[in-house]
Coordinates of C-alpha atoms in Angstrom, one line a residue:
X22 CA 88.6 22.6 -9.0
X23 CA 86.9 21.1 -12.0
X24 CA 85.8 18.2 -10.2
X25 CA 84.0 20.4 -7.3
X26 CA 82.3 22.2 -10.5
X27 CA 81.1 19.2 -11.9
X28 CA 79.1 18.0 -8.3
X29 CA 77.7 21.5 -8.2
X30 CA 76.6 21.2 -11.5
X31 CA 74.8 18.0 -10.8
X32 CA 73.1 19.0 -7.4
X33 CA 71.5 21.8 -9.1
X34 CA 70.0 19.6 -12.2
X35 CA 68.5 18.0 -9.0
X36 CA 67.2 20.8 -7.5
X37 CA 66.0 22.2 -10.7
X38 CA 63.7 19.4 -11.5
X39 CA 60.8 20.4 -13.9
X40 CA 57.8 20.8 -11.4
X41 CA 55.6 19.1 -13.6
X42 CA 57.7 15.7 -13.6
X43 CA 56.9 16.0 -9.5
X44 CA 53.3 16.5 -9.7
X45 CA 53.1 13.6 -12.3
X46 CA 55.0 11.1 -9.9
X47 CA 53.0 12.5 -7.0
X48 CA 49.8 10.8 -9.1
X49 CA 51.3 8.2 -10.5
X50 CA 52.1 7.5 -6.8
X51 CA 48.5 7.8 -5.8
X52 CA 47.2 5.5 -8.5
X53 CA 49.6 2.7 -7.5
X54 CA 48.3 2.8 -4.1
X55 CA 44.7 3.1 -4.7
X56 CA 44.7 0.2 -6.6
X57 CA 46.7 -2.4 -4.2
X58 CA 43.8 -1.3 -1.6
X59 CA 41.4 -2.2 -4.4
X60 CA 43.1 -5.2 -4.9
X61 CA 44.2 -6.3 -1.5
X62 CA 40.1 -5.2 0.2
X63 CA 37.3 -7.5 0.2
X64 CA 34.4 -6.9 -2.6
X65 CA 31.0 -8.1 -1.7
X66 CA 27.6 -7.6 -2.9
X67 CA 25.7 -5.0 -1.3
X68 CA 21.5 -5.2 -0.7
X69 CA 19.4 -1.9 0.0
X70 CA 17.1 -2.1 3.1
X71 CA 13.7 -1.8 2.2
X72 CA 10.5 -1.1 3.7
X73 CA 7.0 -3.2 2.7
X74 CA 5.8 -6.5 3.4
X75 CA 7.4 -9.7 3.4
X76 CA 5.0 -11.2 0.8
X77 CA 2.9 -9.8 -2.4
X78 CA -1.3 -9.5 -1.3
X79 CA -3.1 -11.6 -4.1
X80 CA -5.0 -9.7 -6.7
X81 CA -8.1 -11.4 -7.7
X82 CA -11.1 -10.9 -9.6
X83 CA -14.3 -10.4 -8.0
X84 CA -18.1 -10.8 -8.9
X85 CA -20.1 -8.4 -7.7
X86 CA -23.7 -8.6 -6.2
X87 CA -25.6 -6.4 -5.6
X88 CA -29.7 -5.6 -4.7
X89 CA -31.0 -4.8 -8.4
X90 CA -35.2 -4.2 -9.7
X91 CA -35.5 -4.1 -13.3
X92 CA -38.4 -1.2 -14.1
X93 CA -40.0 -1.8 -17.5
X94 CA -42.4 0.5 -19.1
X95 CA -46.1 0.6 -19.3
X96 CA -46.1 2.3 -22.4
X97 CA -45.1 2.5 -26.2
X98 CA -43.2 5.7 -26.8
X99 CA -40.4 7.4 -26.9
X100 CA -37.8 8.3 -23.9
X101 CA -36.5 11.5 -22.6
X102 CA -34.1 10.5 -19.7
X103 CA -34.7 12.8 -16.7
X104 CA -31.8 11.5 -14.0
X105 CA -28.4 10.7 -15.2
X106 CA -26.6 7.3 -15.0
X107 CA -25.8 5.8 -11.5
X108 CA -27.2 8.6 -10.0
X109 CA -29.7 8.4 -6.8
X110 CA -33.3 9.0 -6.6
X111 CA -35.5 8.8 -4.3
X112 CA -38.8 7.4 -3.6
X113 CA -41.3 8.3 -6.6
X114 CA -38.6 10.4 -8.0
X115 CA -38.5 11.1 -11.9
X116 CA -36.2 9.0 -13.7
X117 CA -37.7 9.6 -17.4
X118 CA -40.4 10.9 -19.7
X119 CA -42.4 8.7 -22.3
X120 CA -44.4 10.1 -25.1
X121 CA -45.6 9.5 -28.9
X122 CA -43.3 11.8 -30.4
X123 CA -39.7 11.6 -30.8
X124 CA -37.6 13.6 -29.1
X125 CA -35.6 16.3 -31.0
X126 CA -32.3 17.0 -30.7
X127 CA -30.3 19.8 -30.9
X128 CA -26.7 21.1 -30.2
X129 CA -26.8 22.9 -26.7
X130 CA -23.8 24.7 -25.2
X131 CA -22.3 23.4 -22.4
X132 CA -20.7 25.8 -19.6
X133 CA -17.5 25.8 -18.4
X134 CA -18.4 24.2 -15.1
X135 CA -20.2 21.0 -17.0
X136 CA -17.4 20.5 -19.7
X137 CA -14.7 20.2 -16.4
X138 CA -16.8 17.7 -15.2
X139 CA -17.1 15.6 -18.7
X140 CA -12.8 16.5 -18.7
X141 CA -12.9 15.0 -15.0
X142 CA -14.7 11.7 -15.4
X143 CA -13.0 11.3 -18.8
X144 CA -9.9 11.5 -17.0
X145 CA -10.5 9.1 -14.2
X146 CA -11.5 6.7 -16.7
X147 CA -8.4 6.6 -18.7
X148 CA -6.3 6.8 -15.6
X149 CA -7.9 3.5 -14.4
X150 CA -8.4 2.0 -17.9
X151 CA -7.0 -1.7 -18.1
X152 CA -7.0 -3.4 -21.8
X153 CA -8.2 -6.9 -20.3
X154 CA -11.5 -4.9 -19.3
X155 CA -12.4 -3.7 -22.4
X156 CA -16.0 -3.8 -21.7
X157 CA -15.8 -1.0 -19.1
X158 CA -15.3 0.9 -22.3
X159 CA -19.3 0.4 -22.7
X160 CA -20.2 1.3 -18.9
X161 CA -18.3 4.6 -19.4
X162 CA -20.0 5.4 -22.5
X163 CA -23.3 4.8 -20.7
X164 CA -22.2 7.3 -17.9
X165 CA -20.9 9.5 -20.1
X166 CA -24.5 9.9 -21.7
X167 CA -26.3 9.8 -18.5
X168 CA -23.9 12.7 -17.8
X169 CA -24.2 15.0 -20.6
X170 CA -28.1 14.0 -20.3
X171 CA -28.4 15.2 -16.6
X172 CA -27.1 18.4 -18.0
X173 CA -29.0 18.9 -20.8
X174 CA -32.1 18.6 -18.6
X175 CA -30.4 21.0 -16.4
X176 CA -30.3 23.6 -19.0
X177 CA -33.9 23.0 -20.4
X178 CA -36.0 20.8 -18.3
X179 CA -39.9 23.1 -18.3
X180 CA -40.9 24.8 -15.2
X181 CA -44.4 23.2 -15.4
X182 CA -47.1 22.6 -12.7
X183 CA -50.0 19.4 -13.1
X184 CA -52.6 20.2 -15.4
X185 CA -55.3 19.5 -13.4
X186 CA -54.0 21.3 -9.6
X187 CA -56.0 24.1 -8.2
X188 CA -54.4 27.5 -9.4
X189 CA -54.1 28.0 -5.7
X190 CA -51.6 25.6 -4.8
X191 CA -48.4 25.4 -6.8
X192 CA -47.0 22.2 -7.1
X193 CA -43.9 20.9 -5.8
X194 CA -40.3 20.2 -8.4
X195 CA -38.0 17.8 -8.1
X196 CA -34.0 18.8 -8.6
X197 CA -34.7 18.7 -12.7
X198 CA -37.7 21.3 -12.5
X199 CA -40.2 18.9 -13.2
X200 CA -43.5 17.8 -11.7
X201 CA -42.3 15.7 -8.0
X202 CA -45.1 12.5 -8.3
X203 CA -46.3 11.3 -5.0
X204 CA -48.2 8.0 -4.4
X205 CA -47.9 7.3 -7.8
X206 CA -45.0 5.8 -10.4
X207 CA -46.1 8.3 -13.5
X208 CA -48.1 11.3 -14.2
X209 CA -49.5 12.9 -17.5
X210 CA -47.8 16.3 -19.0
X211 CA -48.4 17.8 -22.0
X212 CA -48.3 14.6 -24.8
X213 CA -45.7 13.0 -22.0
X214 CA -45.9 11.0 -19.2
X215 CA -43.2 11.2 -16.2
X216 CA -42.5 8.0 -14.8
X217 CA -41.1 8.1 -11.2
X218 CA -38.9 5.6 -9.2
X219 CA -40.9 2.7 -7.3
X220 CA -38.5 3.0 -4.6
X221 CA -35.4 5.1 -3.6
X222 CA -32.2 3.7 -5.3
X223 CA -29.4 4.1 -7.6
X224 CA -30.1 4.5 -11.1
X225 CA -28.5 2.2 -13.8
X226 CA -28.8 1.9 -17.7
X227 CA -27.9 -1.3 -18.3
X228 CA -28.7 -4.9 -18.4
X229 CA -26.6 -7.8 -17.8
X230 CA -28.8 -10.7 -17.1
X231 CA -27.4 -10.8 -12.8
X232 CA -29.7 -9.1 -11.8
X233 CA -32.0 -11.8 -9.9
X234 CA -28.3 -13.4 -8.8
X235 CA -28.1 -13.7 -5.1
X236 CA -25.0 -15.4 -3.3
X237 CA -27.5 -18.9 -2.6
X238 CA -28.2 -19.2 -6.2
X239 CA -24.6 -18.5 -8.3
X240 CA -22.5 -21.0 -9.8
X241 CA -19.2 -21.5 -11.1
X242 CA -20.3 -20.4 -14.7
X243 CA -21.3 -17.0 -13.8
X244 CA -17.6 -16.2 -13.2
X245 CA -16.9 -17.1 -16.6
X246 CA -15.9 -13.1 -18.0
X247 CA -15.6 -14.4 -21.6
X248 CA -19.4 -14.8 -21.7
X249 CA -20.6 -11.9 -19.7
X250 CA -22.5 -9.2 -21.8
X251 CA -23.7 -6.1 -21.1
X252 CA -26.9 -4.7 -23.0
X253 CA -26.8 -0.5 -23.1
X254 CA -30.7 0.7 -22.7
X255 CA -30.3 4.0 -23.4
X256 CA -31.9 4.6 -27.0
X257 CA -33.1 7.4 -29.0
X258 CA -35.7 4.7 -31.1
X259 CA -39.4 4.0 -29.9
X260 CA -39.8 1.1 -27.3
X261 CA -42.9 -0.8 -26.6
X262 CA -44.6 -1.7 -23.1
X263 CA -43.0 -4.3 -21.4
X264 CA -39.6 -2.7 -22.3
X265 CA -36.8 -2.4 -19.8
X266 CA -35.8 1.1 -19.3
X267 CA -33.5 0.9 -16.1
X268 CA -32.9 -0.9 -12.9
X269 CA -32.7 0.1 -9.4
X270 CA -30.0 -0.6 -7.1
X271 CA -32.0 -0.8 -4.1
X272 CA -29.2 -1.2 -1.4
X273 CA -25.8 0.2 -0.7
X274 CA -25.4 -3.4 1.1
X275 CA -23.2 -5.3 -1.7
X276 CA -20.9 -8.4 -2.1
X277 CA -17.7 -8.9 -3.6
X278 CA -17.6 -13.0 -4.4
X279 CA -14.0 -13.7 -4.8
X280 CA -13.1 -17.2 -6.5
X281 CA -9.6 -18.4 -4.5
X282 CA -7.1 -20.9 -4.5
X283 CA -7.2 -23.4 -2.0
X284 CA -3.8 -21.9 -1.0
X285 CA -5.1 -18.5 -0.4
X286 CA -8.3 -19.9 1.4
X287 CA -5.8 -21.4 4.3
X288 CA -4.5 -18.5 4.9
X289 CA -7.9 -16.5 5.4
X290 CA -9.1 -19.3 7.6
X291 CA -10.0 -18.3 10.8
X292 CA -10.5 -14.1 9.9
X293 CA -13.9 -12.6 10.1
X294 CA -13.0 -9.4 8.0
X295 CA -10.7 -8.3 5.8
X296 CA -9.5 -5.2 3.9
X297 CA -10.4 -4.7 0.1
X298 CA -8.3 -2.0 -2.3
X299 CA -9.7 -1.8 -5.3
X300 CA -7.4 -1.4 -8.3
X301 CA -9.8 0.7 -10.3
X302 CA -9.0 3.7 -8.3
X303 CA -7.1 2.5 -4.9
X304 CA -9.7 3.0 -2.6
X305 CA -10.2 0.4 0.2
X306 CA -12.1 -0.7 3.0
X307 CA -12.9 -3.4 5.3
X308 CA -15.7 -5.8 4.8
X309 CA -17.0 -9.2 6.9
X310 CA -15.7 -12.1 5.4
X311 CA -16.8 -15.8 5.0
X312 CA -15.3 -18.6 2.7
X313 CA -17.8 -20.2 1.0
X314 CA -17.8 -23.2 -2.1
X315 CA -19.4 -22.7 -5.4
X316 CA -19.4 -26.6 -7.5
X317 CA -16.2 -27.2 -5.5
X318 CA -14.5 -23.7 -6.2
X319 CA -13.8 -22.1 -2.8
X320 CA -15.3 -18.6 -2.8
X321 CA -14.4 -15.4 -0.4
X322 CA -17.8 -13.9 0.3
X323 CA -17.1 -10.5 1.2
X324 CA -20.0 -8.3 2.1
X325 CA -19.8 -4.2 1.8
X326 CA -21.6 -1.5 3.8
X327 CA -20.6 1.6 1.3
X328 CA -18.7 2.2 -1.1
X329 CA -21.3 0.5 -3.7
X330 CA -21.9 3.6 -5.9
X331 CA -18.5 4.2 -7.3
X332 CA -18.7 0.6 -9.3
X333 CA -22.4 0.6 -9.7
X334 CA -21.5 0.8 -13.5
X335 CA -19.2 -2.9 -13.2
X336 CA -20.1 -6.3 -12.5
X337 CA -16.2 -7.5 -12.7
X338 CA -14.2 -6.0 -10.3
X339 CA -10.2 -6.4 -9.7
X340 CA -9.5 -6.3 -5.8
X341 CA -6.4 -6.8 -3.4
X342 CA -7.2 -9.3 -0.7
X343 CA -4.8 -7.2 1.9
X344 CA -3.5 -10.3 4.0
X345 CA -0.2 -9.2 4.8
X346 CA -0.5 -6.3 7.2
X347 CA 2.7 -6.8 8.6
X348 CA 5.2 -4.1 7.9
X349 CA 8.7 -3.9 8.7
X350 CA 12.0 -3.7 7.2
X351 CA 12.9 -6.6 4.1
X352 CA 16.3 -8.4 4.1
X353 CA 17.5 -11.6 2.5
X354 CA 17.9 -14.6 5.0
X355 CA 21.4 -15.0 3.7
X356 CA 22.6 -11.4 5.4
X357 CA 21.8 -12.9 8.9
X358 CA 24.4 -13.2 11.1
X359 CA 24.6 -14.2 14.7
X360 CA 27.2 -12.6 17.4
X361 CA 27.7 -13.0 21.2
X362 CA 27.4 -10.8 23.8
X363 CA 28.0 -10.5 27.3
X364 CA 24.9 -10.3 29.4
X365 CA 25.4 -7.5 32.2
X366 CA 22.2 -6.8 34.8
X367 CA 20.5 -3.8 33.5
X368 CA 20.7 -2.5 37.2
X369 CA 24.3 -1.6 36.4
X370 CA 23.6 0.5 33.9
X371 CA 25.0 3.7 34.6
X372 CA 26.2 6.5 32.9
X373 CA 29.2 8.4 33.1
X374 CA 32.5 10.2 31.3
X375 CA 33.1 13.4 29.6
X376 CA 29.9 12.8 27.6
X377 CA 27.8 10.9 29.9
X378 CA 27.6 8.4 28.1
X379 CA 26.0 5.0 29.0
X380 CA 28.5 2.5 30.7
X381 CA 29.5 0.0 33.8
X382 CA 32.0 0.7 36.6
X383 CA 34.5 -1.8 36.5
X384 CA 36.7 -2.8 39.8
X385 CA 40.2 -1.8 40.0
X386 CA 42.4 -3.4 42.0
X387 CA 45.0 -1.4 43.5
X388 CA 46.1 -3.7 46.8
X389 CA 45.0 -6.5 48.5
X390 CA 42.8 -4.5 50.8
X391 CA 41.7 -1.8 48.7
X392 CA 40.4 -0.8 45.5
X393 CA 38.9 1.6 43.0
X394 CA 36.6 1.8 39.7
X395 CA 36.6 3.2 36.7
X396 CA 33.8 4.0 34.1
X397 CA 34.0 1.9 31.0
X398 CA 31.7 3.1 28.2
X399 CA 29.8 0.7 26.3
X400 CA 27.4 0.3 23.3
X401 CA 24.3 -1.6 24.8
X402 CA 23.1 -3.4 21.7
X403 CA 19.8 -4.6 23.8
X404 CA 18.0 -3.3 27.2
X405 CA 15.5 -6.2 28.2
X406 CA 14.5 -3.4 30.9
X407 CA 13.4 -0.9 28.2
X408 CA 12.2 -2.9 25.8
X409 CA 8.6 -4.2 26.3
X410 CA 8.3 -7.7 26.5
X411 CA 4.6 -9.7 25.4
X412 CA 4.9 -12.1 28.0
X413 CA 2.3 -13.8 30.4
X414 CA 4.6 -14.6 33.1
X415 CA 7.1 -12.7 35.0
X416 CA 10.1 -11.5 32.8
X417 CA 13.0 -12.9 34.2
X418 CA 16.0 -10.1 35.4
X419 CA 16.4 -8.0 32.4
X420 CA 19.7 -7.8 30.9
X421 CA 22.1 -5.3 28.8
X422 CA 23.6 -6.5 25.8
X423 CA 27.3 -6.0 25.6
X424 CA 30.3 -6.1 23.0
X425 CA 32.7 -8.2 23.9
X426 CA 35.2 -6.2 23.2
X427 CA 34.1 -3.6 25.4
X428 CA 34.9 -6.2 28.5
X429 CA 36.7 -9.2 29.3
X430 CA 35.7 -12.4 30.8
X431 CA 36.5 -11.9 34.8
X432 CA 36.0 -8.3 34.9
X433 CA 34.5 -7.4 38.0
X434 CA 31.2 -4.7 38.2
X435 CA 29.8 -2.6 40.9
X436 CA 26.5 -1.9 40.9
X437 CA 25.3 2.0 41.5
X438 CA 25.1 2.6 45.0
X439 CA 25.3 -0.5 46.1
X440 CA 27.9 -2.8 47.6
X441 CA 26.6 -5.2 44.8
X442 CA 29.2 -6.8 42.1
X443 CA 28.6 -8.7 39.0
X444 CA 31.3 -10.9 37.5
X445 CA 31.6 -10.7 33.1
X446 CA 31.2 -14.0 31.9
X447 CA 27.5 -15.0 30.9
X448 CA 26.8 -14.6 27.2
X449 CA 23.9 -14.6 24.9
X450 CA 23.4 -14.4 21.1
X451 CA 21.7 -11.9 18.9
X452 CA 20.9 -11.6 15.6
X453 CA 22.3 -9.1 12.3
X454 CA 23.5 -7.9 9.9
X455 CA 26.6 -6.4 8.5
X456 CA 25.7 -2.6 7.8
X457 CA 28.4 -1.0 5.2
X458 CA 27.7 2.4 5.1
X459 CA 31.0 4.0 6.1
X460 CA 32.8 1.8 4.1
X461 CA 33.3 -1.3 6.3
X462 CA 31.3 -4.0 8.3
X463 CA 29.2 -2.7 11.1
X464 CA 26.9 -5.5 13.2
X465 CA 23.1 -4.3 13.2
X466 CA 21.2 -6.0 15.5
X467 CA 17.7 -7.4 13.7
X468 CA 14.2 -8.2 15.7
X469 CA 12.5 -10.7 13.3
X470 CA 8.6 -10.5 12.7
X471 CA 8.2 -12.4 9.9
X472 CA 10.0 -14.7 7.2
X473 CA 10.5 -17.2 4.5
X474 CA 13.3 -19.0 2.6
X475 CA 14.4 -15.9 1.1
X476 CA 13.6 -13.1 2.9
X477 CA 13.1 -12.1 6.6
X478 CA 10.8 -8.8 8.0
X479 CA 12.1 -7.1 10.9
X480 CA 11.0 -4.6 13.3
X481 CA 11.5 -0.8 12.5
X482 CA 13.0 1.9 14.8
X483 CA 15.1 -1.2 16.6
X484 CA 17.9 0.1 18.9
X485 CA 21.5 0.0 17.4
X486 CA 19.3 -1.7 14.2
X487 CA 18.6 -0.7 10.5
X488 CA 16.8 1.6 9.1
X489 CA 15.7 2.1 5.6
X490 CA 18.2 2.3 2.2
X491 CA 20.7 1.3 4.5
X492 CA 23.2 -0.9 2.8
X493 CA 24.3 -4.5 4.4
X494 CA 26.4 -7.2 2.9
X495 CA 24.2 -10.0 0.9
X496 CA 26.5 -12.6 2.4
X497 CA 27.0 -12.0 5.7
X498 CA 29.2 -14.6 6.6
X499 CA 31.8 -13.8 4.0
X500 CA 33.1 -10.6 6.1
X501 CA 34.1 -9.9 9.5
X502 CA 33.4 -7.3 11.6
X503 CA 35.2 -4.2 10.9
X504 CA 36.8 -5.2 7.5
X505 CA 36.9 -2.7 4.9
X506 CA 34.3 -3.2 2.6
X507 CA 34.2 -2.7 -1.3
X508 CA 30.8 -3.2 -2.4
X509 CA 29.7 -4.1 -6.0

């Protein structure tokens, strides 16, 4: 009897356990098994698909030319400045006012309206601003002025008419309220003369000694930035005839002349055009190109149609030669992997199951007489038939791409409504990629557009391919398909 008590004794010290003690195991449990899988599982490095080009465009800097008139005075005075920097004008359009008295200053309010657009271009310039440049420091100061000018002459530019016109006929203003010249370059008002624009143009307060420079007559020391200067003519002391007050830009016709490596001139052989972006503010376009040589320095001579006026104000420019237009999807060469396929007529192609999915009938012998099919669902990694091909001559019969796994060498297909049968046996190759995703290898087929020794560009949107920030295995022949994958 005391033995029996003693085995009851035990079995409930048993049963009793401390429910604590059994969660613990339970982990400890877990944390023994999720580290032999760690252990035991392959690790590989991982690469993120990305989208862009297969190669960096070259940044250069250009020299920019452009149809320029120097306008001197024909006068000793001092200068009122009636349009603003790099601002328009038209034919016999006032640009200033000379006379023998110096022109007084004076605070003058500025409205809300004309302080946001000092704010705005202040902005824009600091956005844009690069150290290296530091003389675009003086071209925005000049704008600045010719800014803040245009606005003062806003606020209190005289409503005048000509001294000398019939009290009959009022005369005609231009956009500043003063006296429009016509058929002449300057007209007497009061103690000051207006002096209007030669021709129509842009409008630019500052010197820099390129203004006679054409394309036929640079060479290879007028690239030289360290010795370029700028001279600011704005002034607020008298000037004497003869003096240049400011220059036209005459045409919105420009060129960019771009010094290039002999590298990057081989690979613009043979194009007529080419897209520009400039860094300044990422604005591009497309202008007719031409190599050209300058004492042996190959040049890309690229001439503008528009876009003149927004760096009327710089002689240097930085630009993106935009040679690589291909896009696609970026991958190391090293990822590439090749895999076989069976090749099954696309005419087979059928579709069938509980999903309709896409798949072959495969023959199914039951006797020697007669026999049967059944549908056999299949990934098709590649359709020849609905794919387009860029060929000259006739495709030849279009093919499905199949797993092998899916079929076995031998297997017998019937073809849709037809007494026609195929035998599985032919195979072709494709290329890939290990995808890993869900956690283990999964083939991607790849459509290469581009590459080098490092990386590869292939086509977006590919059937049963990548897509972008997918993750693939750097090595792809360290892994099989289907292994689990631990990436790192």
């Amino acid at each position: 009897m005391f033995f029996l008590k003693k085995i009851f004794l035990a079995i409930k010290k048993v049963i009793t356990v401390n429910i604590a003690t059994i969660i613990f195991s339970a982990l400890f449990l877990y944390m023994l098994i999720t580290v032999f899988l760690y252990v035991t599982s392959s690790h590989v490095t991982s690469y993120q698909v990305t989208s862009g080009t297969l190669a960096k465009n070259p940044v250069c800097t250009a020299l920019a030319i452009r149809s320029e008139e120097i306008v001197t005075s024909d006068q000793t005075g001092y200068i009122r400045y009636l349009a603003p920097d790099s601002m328009k004008v038209r034919k016999n359009g006032n640009v200033y006012a000379i006379g023998d008295s110096k022109l007084q200053t004076a605070e003058i309010p500025l409205s809300t309206d004309q302080l946001k657009k000092i704010q705005k271009k202040t902005a824009e310039f600091s956005n844009s601003f690069d150290s290296s440049d530091f003389y675009d420091t003086y071209s925005f100061k000049y704008q600045l002025e010719g800014l803040m000018i245009a606005e003062n002459n806003l606020t209190s530019a005289p409503a005048e008419k000509f001294e000398n016109e019939s009290s009959e006929e009022e005369a005609q203003y231009d956009e500043n309220g003063l006296p429009a010249v016509k058929g002449s370059h300057s007209i007497a008002l009061g103690n000051q003369t207006i002096c209007t624009a030669p021709s129509s143009g842009l409008v630019a307060y500052y010197t820099d000694g390129y203004e006679d420079k054409t394309t036929e007559n640079l060479s290879l020391e007028d690239f030289n930035q360290k010795s370029y200067q700028k001279k600011d003519l704005i002034t607020t002391k008298e000037i004497t005839s003869g003096t240049c007050v400011y220059k036209l830009i005459t045409s919105d016709n420009w060129t960019l002349m771009v010094p290039i490596s002999d590298r990057i001139a081989s690979r613009l052989s043979g194009r007529s055009y080419i897209q520009v972006k400039f860094q300044s503010d990422g604005k591009s376009q497309n202008g007719q190109l031409s190599i050209v040589e300058i004492d042996g320095q190959k040049i890309a001579k690229i001439d503008l149609k528009n876009g003149m006026i927004r760096y009327a104000s710089s002689r240097f420019l930085n630009v993106e030669l935009v040679i690589n237009t291909t896009i696609g999807l970026k991958i190391p060469t090293s990822s590439i992997v090749t895999k076989a396929f069976y090749l099954i007529p696309s005419s087979y192609l059928t579709y069938g199951g509980n999903n309709n999915e896409k798949g072959f009938l495969k023959q199914v012998i039951t006797d020697e007489k007669d026999g049967s099919t059944e549908f056999v669902a299949a990934t098709i990694y590649k359709n020849d038939a609905e794919e387009e091909e860029e060929e000259t001559v006739p495709v030849k019969t279009p093919y499905c791409y199949v797993d092998k796994e899916t079929l076995q060498k031998g297997d017998v297909l019937c073809k849709p409504d037809s007494s026609e049968t195929f035998t599985v046996g032919e195979i072709d190759y494709l290329d890939g990629v290990y995808c890993m995703n869900k956690g283990y290898a999964v083939f991607r087929r790849i459509d290469t557009l581009q590459s080098n020794e490092e990386f590869c560009l292939v086509k977006k949107d590919t059937l049963y391919g990548l897509s972008e920030f997918d993750q693939i295995v750097l090595e792809g022949e360290s892994v099989q398909e289907e292994d689990i994958l631990t990436g790192k």
